[in-house]
Amino acid sequence: MLGLLVAVLASCGAAEQSDAQPDTTITVAAASDLRFAFEDLGASFTDETGTEVTFSFGSSGLLREQIINGAPFDLFASANVEFVDAVIDAGRGQADTKATYAYGRLALWAPPGTPLPDAIEDLTDPRYSRIAIANPDHAPYGLAAEAALATSGILDDLRDRLVYGENISDTFRIAQSGNASVGIIALSLVIADGSDHTLVPDDLHDPLRQALVVTSTGEQGDAARAFAAYLDTPAGRETMASYGFVVPDDPEPDR
């Protein structure tokens, strides 16, 4: 989905990747499921280009609101394409840079001492008295978790057991702390943790289509475009896949 960005770099800015000034810094607002993958990518991008990348991780919905209200980010990497559309509609994103960079996956995770569920339907077991999910009002992974429970026919039975994290990283912390007996977590986070998990079938919810858009112009915008394009390089795609993201087979720019 990032082919257009690569073409733009080739035609008018390819040199900027190699000639970037050492003191160039971009700030990326990124969904919290991206923390470990993007920290790795940011480090390797800096090594290759000299451009520093700093991150502000949080729920996609809250980051969307910050950008619409003028927060000075250079790139928005959302866990939900609709939030990218909202930023563009508000005149805060460069529409030609909108692209799908990955699809996310959900996983069940239980803290030590609690048996890991074999399937999402096992959450009806009374031993899972508190089930952590991200807030579905502004966290795409929470919305997907709620949908997976509904599709499985168990949401109404479990609603009183649900506890909500502000974002998916916060949700994982709630489960890790023992304040929940199980969590429905981003696969990328449990892979980074190196712990056992059960994958949630992706046909239980709408695809977690993760999209990005450049939100600045000028030199900062050019550097942000370069980082977006870096996600579509072999190294970028390999890194994303290593954290459990499904990378589009044939990236093309979104329309």
Short mmCIF file of C-alpha atoms in Angstrom, two decimals:
data_model
loop_
_atom_site.label_atom_id
_atom_site.label_comp_id
_atom_site.label_asym_id
_atom_site.label_seq_id
_atom_site.Cartn_x
_atom_site.Cartn_y
_atom_site.Cartn_z
CA MET A 1 0.00 0.00 0.00
CA LEU A 2 3.04 2.25 0.20
CA GLY A 3 4.11 2.05 -3.43
CA LEU A 4 3.14 5.66 -4.11
CA LEU A 5 5.40 6.87 -1.33
CA VAL A 6 8.28 4.91 -2.75
CA ALA A 7 7.62 6.46 -6.17
CA VAL A 8 7.52 9.95 -4.67
CA LEU A 9 10.85 9.37 -3.00
CA ALA A 10 12.35 8.03 -6.19
CA SER A 11 11.19 11.02 -8.24
CA CYS A 12 11.73 13.93 -5.88
CA GLY A 13 13.13 12.86 -2.57
CA ALA A 14 15.10 9.63 -2.72
CA ALA A 15 18.25 11.50 -1.84
CA GLU A 16 16.65 12.72 1.35
CA GLN A 17 16.86 9.22 2.83
CA SER A 18 20.59 9.08 2.33
CA ASP A 19 21.34 12.82 2.72
CA ALA A 20 19.14 13.53 5.74
CA GLN A 21 20.79 15.90 8.21
CA PRO A 22 21.88 14.21 11.43
CA ASP A 23 19.80 16.66 13.47
CA THR A 24 16.55 15.99 11.58
CA THR A 25 13.91 14.60 13.91
CA ILE A 26 10.37 13.48 13.18
CA THR A 27 7.66 12.67 15.68
CA VAL A 28 5.32 9.78 14.96
CA ALA A 29 1.96 9.34 16.66
CA ALA A 30 1.47 5.58 16.66
CA ALA A 31 -1.06 3.07 17.93
CA SER A 32 0.25 1.34 21.05
CA ASP A 33 0.31 -2.10 19.42
CA LEU A 34 3.17 -0.78 17.28
CA ARG A 35 5.51 0.08 20.15
CA PHE A 36 8.08 -2.69 19.79
CA ALA A 37 7.95 -3.02 16.01
CA PHE A 38 8.22 0.72 15.46
CA GLU A 39 10.99 1.18 18.01
CA ASP A 40 13.02 -1.40 16.09
CA LEU A 41 12.14 0.24 12.77
CA GLY A 42 12.92 3.71 14.08
CA ALA A 43 16.36 2.63 15.21
CA SER A 44 17.22 0.99 11.90
CA PHE A 45 15.79 3.94 9.92
CA THR A 46 17.99 6.32 11.92
CA ASP A 47 21.04 4.15 11.28
CA GLU A 48 20.38 4.25 7.54
CA THR A 49 19.32 7.88 7.10
CA GLY A 50 20.50 9.92 10.08
CA THR A 51 16.93 11.04 10.73
CA GLU A 52 15.89 10.59 14.34
CA VAL A 53 12.41 9.19 14.99
CA THR A 54 10.58 9.80 18.24
CA PHE A 55 7.26 8.18 19.07
CA SER A 56 4.12 9.00 20.98
CA PHE A 57 2.20 5.76 21.51
CA GLY A 58 -1.44 5.64 22.53
CA SER A 59 -4.93 4.67 21.48
CA SER A 60 -5.62 5.54 17.85
CA GLY A 61 -8.80 7.42 18.68
CA LEU A 62 -7.14 9.70 21.21
CA LEU A 63 -4.17 10.33 18.93
CA ARG A 64 -6.62 11.24 16.16
CA GLU A 65 -8.19 13.86 18.41
CA GLN A 66 -4.79 15.29 19.36
CA ILE A 67 -3.82 15.65 15.70
CA ILE A 68 -7.13 17.21 14.69
CA ASN A 69 -6.68 19.69 17.54
CA GLY A 70 -3.23 20.72 16.34
CA ALA A 71 -0.71 18.39 18.00
CA PRO A 72 2.57 18.75 16.08
CA PHE A 73 3.08 15.19 14.85
CA ASP A 74 4.69 14.42 11.50
CA LEU A 75 3.12 11.01 10.88
CA PHE A 76 0.04 9.23 12.21
CA ALA A 77 0.14 5.42 12.21
CA SER A 78 -3.28 4.20 13.30
CA ALA A 79 -4.60 0.76 14.15
CA ASN A 80 -7.77 1.69 12.25
CA VAL A 81 -8.07 3.24 8.80
CA GLU A 82 -11.19 5.21 9.77
CA PHE A 83 -9.16 7.35 12.18
CA VAL A 84 -6.73 8.19 9.39
CA ASP A 85 -9.71 9.19 7.22
CA ALA A 86 -10.92 11.48 10.01
CA VAL A 87 -7.54 13.22 10.16
CA ILE A 88 -7.56 13.73 6.40
CA ASP A 89 -11.15 14.99 6.43
CA ALA A 90 -10.16 17.52 9.09
CA GLY A 91 -7.43 18.86 6.80
CA ARG A 92 -4.65 17.60 9.06
CA GLY A 93 -3.26 14.80 6.85
CA GLN A 94 -1.69 14.64 3.40
CA ALA A 95 -4.28 12.57 1.52
CA ASP A 96 -1.81 11.28 -1.08
CA THR A 97 0.20 9.56 1.65
CA LYS A 98 -2.64 7.51 3.12
CA ALA A 99 -1.65 3.84 3.01
CA THR A 100 -2.42 0.52 4.65
CA TYR A 101 0.82 -0.81 6.11
CA ALA A 102 -0.37 -3.92 8.01
CA TYR A 103 -3.25 -5.90 9.47
CA GLY A 104 -3.24 -6.64 13.19
CA ARG A 105 -4.23 -9.80 15.05
CA LEU A 106 -5.70 -10.49 18.48
CA ALA A 107 -4.50 -13.05 21.01
CA LEU A 108 -5.65 -14.40 24.36
CA TRP A 109 -3.11 -14.07 27.17
CA ALA A 110 -3.24 -15.18 30.79
CA PRO A 111 -0.85 -14.29 33.63
CA PRO A 112 1.26 -16.98 35.33
CA GLY A 113 -0.86 -19.27 37.47
CA THR A 114 -3.95 -18.95 35.28
CA PRO A 115 -4.57 -21.56 32.59
CA LEU A 116 -4.42 -20.11 29.09
CA PRO A 117 -7.78 -20.44 27.29
CA ASP A 118 -7.64 -22.75 24.28
CA ALA A 119 -10.36 -20.76 22.49
CA ILE A 120 -12.27 -17.55 22.99
CA GLU A 121 -15.37 -19.54 24.02
CA ASP A 122 -13.43 -20.77 27.06
CA LEU A 123 -13.69 -17.28 28.55
CA THR A 124 -17.11 -18.24 29.90
CA ASP A 125 -15.31 -20.40 32.49
CA PRO A 126 -15.85 -18.80 35.93
CA ARG A 127 -12.10 -18.86 36.57
CA TYR A 128 -11.84 -15.91 34.15
CA SER A 129 -13.60 -13.50 36.47
CA ARG A 130 -12.06 -10.34 34.98
CA ILE A 131 -11.33 -10.06 31.26
CA ALA A 132 -9.21 -7.14 30.08
CA ILE A 133 -9.87 -5.53 26.71
CA ALA A 134 -8.99 -2.10 25.35
CA ASN A 135 -11.67 0.58 25.47
CA PRO A 136 -13.73 0.01 22.31
CA ASP A 137 -14.75 3.67 22.20
CA HIS A 138 -11.33 4.76 20.95
CA ALA A 139 -9.08 1.69 20.72
CA PRO A 140 -9.46 -0.42 17.55
CA TYR A 141 -8.19 -3.55 19.29
CA GLY A 142 -10.86 -3.12 21.93
CA LEU A 143 -13.53 -2.77 19.28
CA ALA A 144 -12.25 -5.92 17.58
CA ALA A 145 -12.16 -7.80 20.90
CA GLU A 146 -15.75 -6.82 21.65
CA ALA A 147 -16.79 -7.89 18.15
CA ALA A 148 -15.03 -11.25 18.55
CA LEU A 149 -16.91 -11.86 21.79
CA ALA A 150 -20.20 -10.89 20.15
CA THR A 151 -19.62 -13.09 17.10
CA SER A 152 -18.81 -15.98 19.44
CA GLY A 153 -22.14 -15.42 21.16
CA ILE A 154 -20.66 -14.77 24.59
CA LEU A 155 -20.47 -10.97 24.89
CA ASP A 156 -23.70 -10.57 26.85
CA ASP A 157 -22.68 -13.29 29.29
CA LEU A 158 -19.26 -11.70 29.87
CA ARG A 159 -20.07 -7.99 29.81
CA ASP A 160 -20.03 -7.69 33.61
CA ARG A 161 -16.58 -9.27 33.72
CA LEU A 162 -14.93 -6.87 31.27
CA VAL A 163 -12.33 -4.37 32.48
CA TYR A 164 -11.05 -1.73 30.09
CA GLY A 165 -7.59 -0.45 29.36
CA GLU A 166 -7.03 3.02 27.91
CA ASN A 167 -5.20 1.43 24.98
CA ILE A 168 -3.98 -2.05 24.13
CA SER A 169 -0.65 -1.62 25.95
CA ASP A 170 -2.51 -0.51 29.07
CA THR A 171 -4.78 -3.52 28.68
CA PHE A 172 -1.78 -5.82 28.64
CA ARG A 173 -0.43 -4.14 31.79
CA ILE A 174 -3.75 -4.73 33.54
CA ALA A 175 -3.55 -8.45 32.77
CA GLN A 176 0.15 -8.67 33.66
CA SER A 177 -0.49 -7.00 37.02
CA GLY A 178 -3.03 -9.64 37.97
CA ASN A 179 -5.91 -7.15 37.92
CA ALA A 180 -7.48 -9.31 35.23
CA SER A 181 -7.41 -13.07 34.92
CA VAL A 182 -7.08 -12.97 31.13
CA GLY A 183 -6.64 -10.36 28.42
CA ILE A 184 -7.54 -10.04 24.75
CA ILE A 185 -4.31 -8.45 23.57
CA ALA A 186 -2.58 -7.40 20.36
CA LEU A 187 -0.56 -10.31 19.01
CA SER A 188 2.41 -7.97 18.50
CA LEU A 189 2.65 -7.27 22.22
CA VAL A 190 2.55 -10.89 23.37
CA ILE A 191 5.14 -11.80 20.74
CA ALA A 192 7.39 -9.04 22.08
CA ASP A 193 6.79 -10.40 25.58
CA GLY A 194 7.75 -13.89 24.44
CA SER A 195 4.89 -15.50 26.31
CA ASP A 196 2.38 -18.19 25.41
CA HIS A 197 -0.87 -17.09 23.82
CA THR A 198 -3.87 -18.32 21.86
CA LEU A 199 -4.55 -16.65 18.53
CA VAL A 200 -8.08 -15.29 18.09
CA PRO A 201 -9.54 -16.28 14.68
CA ASP A 202 -9.58 -13.18 12.50
CA ASP A 203 -12.98 -14.05 11.03
CA LEU A 204 -14.59 -13.17 14.36
CA HIS A 205 -14.15 -9.44 13.77
CA ASP A 206 -13.66 -6.92 10.99
CA PRO A 207 -10.07 -6.76 9.74
CA LEU A 208 -7.76 -4.63 11.87
CA ARG A 209 -6.64 -2.63 8.86
CA GLN A 210 -3.84 -0.39 10.09
CA ALA A 211 -3.20 2.73 8.04
CA LEU A 212 -0.94 5.77 8.15
CA VAL A 213 -0.86 9.33 6.88
CA VAL A 214 1.76 12.07 6.87
CA THR A 215 0.59 15.02 8.96
CA SER A 216 3.25 17.66 8.29
CA THR A 217 4.74 19.42 5.28
CA GLY A 218 8.11 20.79 4.23
CA GLU A 219 11.30 19.14 5.41
CA GLN A 220 9.52 17.36 8.26
CA GLY A 221 6.87 16.06 5.88
CA ASP A 222 9.53 14.77 3.48
CA ALA A 223 11.28 12.92 6.30
CA ALA A 224 7.96 11.48 7.45
CA ARG A 225 7.25 10.27 3.93
CA ALA A 226 10.65 8.60 3.91
CA PHE A 227 9.89 6.76 7.15
CA ALA A 228 6.50 5.69 5.80
CA ALA A 229 8.20 4.37 2.68
CA TYR A 230 10.74 2.53 4.84
CA LEU A 231 7.93 0.36 6.20
CA ASP A 232 7.53 -1.08 2.71
CA THR A 233 11.19 -2.02 2.27
CA PRO A 234 12.17 -5.68 2.73
CA ALA A 235 13.64 -4.83 6.13
CA GLY A 236 10.52 -2.96 7.17
CA ARG A 237 8.15 -5.69 6.05
CA GLU A 238 10.26 -8.37 7.72
CA THR A 239 10.25 -6.48 11.01
CA MET A 240 6.48 -5.98 10.95
CA ALA A 241 5.90 -9.66 10.13
CA SER A 242 8.22 -10.74 12.95
CA TYR A 243 5.83 -9.10 15.41
CA GLY A 244 2.83 -10.94 14.04
CA PHE A 245 1.46 -8.28 11.71
CA VAL A 246 0.02 -9.42 8.41
CA VAL A 247 1.77 -7.35 5.77
CA PRO A 248 -0.14 -6.71 2.53
CA ASP A 249 1.19 -8.94 -0.23
CA ASP A 250 1.08 -6.27 -2.92
CA PRO A 251 1.22 -2.83 -1.35
CA GLU A 252 -0.50 -0.10 -3.32
CA PRO A 253 -1.54 3.39 -2.27
CA ASP A 254 -5.02 3.75 -0.83
CA ARG A 255 -7.51 5.92 -2.67
#
